[in-house]
Coordinates of C-alpha atoms in Angstrom, one line a residue:
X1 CA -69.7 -35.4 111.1
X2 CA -71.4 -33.9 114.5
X3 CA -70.0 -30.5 114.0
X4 CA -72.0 -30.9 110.4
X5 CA -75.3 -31.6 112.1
X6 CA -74.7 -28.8 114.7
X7 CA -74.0 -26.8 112.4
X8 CA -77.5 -27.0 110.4
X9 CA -79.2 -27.5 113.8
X10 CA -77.6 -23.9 114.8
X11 CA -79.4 -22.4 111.6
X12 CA -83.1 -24.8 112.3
X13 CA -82.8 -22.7 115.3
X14 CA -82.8 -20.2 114.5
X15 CA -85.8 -20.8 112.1
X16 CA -87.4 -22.3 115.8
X17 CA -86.6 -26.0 114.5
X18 CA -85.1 -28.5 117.2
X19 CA -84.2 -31.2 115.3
X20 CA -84.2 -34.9 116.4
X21 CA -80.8 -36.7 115.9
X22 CA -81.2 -40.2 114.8
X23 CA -79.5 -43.0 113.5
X24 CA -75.9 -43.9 113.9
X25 CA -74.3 -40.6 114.4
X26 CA -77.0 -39.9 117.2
X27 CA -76.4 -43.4 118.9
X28 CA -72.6 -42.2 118.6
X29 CA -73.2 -39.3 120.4
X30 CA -74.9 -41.2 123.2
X31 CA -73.4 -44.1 124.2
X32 CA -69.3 -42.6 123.1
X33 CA -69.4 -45.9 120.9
X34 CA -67.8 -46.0 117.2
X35 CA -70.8 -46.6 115.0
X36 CA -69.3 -46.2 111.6
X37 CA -72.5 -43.5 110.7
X38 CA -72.5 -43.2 106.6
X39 CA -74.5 -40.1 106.8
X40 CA -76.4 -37.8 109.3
X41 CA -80.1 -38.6 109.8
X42 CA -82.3 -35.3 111.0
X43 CA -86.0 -35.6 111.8
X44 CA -87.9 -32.2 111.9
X45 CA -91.6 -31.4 112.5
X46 CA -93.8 -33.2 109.7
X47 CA -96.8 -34.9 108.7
X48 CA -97.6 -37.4 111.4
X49 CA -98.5 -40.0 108.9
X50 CA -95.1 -40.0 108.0
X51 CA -93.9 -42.1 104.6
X52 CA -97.9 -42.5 103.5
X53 CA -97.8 -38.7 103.5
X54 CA -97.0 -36.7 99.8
X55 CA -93.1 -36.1 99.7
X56 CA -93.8 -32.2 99.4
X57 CA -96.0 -32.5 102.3
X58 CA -94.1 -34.8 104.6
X59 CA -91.6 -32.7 105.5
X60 CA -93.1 -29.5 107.5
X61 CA -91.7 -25.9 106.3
X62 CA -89.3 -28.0 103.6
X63 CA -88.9 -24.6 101.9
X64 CA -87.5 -23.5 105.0
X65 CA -84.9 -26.0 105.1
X66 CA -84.2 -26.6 101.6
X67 CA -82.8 -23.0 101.9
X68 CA -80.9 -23.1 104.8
X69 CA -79.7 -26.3 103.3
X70 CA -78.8 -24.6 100.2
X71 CA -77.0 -21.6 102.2
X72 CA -74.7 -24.3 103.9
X73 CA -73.7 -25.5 100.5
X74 CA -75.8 -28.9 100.5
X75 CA -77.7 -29.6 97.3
X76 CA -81.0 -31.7 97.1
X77 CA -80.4 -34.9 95.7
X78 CA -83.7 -37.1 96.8
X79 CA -86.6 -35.1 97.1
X80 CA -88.3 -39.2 98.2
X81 CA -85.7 -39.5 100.9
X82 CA -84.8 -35.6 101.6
X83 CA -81.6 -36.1 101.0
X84 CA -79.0 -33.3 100.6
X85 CA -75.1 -34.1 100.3
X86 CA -72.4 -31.8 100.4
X87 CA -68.7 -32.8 99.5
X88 CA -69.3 -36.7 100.0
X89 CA -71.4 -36.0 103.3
X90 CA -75.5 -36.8 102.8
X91 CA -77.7 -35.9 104.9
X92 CA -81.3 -36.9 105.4
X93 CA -84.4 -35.5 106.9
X94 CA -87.5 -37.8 108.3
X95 CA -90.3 -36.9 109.8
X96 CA -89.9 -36.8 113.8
X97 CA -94.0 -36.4 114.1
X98 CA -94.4 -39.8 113.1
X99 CA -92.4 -41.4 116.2
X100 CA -95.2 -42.0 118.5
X101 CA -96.8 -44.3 115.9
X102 CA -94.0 -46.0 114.7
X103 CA -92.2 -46.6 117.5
X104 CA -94.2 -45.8 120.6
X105 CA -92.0 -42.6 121.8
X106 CA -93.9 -39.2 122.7
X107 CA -92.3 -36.9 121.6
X108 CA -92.9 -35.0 124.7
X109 CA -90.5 -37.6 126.0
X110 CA -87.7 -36.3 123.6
X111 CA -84.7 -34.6 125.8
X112 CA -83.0 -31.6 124.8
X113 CA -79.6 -31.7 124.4
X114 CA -77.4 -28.5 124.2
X115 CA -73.7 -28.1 122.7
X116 CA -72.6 -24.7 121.7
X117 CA -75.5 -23.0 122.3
X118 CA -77.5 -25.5 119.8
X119 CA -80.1 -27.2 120.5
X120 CA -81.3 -30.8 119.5
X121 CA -83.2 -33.7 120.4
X122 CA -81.3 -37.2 121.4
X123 CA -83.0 -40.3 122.2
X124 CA -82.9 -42.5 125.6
X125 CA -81.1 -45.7 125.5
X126 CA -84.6 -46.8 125.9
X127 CA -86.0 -44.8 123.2
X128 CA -82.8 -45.7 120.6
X129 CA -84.3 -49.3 121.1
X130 CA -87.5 -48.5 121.0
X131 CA -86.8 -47.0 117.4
X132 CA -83.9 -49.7 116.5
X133 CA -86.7 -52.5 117.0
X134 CA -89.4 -50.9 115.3
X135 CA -87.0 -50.2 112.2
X136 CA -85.9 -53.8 111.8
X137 CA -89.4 -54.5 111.4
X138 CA -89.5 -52.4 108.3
X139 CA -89.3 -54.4 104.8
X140 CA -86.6 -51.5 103.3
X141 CA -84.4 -51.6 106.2
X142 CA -85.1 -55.8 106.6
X143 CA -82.8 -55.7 103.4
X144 CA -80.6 -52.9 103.8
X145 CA -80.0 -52.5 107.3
X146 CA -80.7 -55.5 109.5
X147 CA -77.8 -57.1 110.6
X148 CA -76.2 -53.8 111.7
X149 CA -80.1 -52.6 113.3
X150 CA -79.3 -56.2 114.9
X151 CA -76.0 -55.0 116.5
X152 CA -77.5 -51.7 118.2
X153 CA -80.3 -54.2 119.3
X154 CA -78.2 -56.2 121.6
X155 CA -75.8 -53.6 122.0
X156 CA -78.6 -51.4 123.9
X157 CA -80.6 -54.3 125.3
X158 CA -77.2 -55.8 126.9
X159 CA -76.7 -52.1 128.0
X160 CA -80.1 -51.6 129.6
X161 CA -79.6 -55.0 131.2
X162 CA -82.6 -56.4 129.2

């Protein structure tokens, strides 16, 4: 599943996206823990008012990546969500401008990560947190998500020795 996201991260590149690597895949990536990721979650430059933004507007240059999306064989599937799946795999796209408010990350605080000559944000232990809290706050993922949300929670708090 990583060498999926690096392999659209090489082509955002190349467009002059960095993309933010989130959810469980990133939190895979690390800590070197199994997190059992279902799909690959990619935030890009968008609207900073994230979700109350317009889904053609949230995502910024979403023609842009719809294509290179397209080119590597992915398909749109949720234009709500941004979702694109490919053979079983789905990937979705967020909105990374909207981190600061919802989770109280700058995103001049993101690191750069590079692996084969791509290049991608990861968050902090501290930041993962950060985000993992603020998400189990949210009513969608209070009934979808939370008892796994729950597990990274203590997982990273035990880690940071919190």
């Amino acid at each position: 599943m990583f060498s999926s996201f690096l392999e659209i991260a090489e082509q955002l590149n190349k467009v002059g996206i960095v993309p933010l690597l989130m959810g469980s895949l990133g939190l895979e990536i690390r800590t070197g823990e199994v997190w059992t990721p279902q799909d690959i979650d990619i935030h890009v430059p968008s609207d900073p008012r994230g979700w109350e933004a317009p889904d053609e507007s949230r995502i910024d240059q979403f023609d842009v990546l719809n294509q290179i999306m397209e080119n590597l064989g992915y398909r749109l599937v949720d234009r709500h969500e941004h979702e694109f799946q490919k053979e079983g795999l789905s990937v979705e796209f967020g909105g990374m401008n909207s981190l600061p408010e919802f989770a109280g990350i700058p995103l001049k605080d993101l690191q750069v990560e590079v692996q084969d000559g791509v290049s991608f944000y990861l968050p902090t232990l501290e930041q993962y947190l950060k985000i993992y809290q603020a998400s189990s706050k949210d009513s969608y993922r209070a009934e979808n998500n939370n008892q796994k949300d729950f597990a990274k929670i203590d997982y990273l708090k035990q880690m940071l020795g919190k």
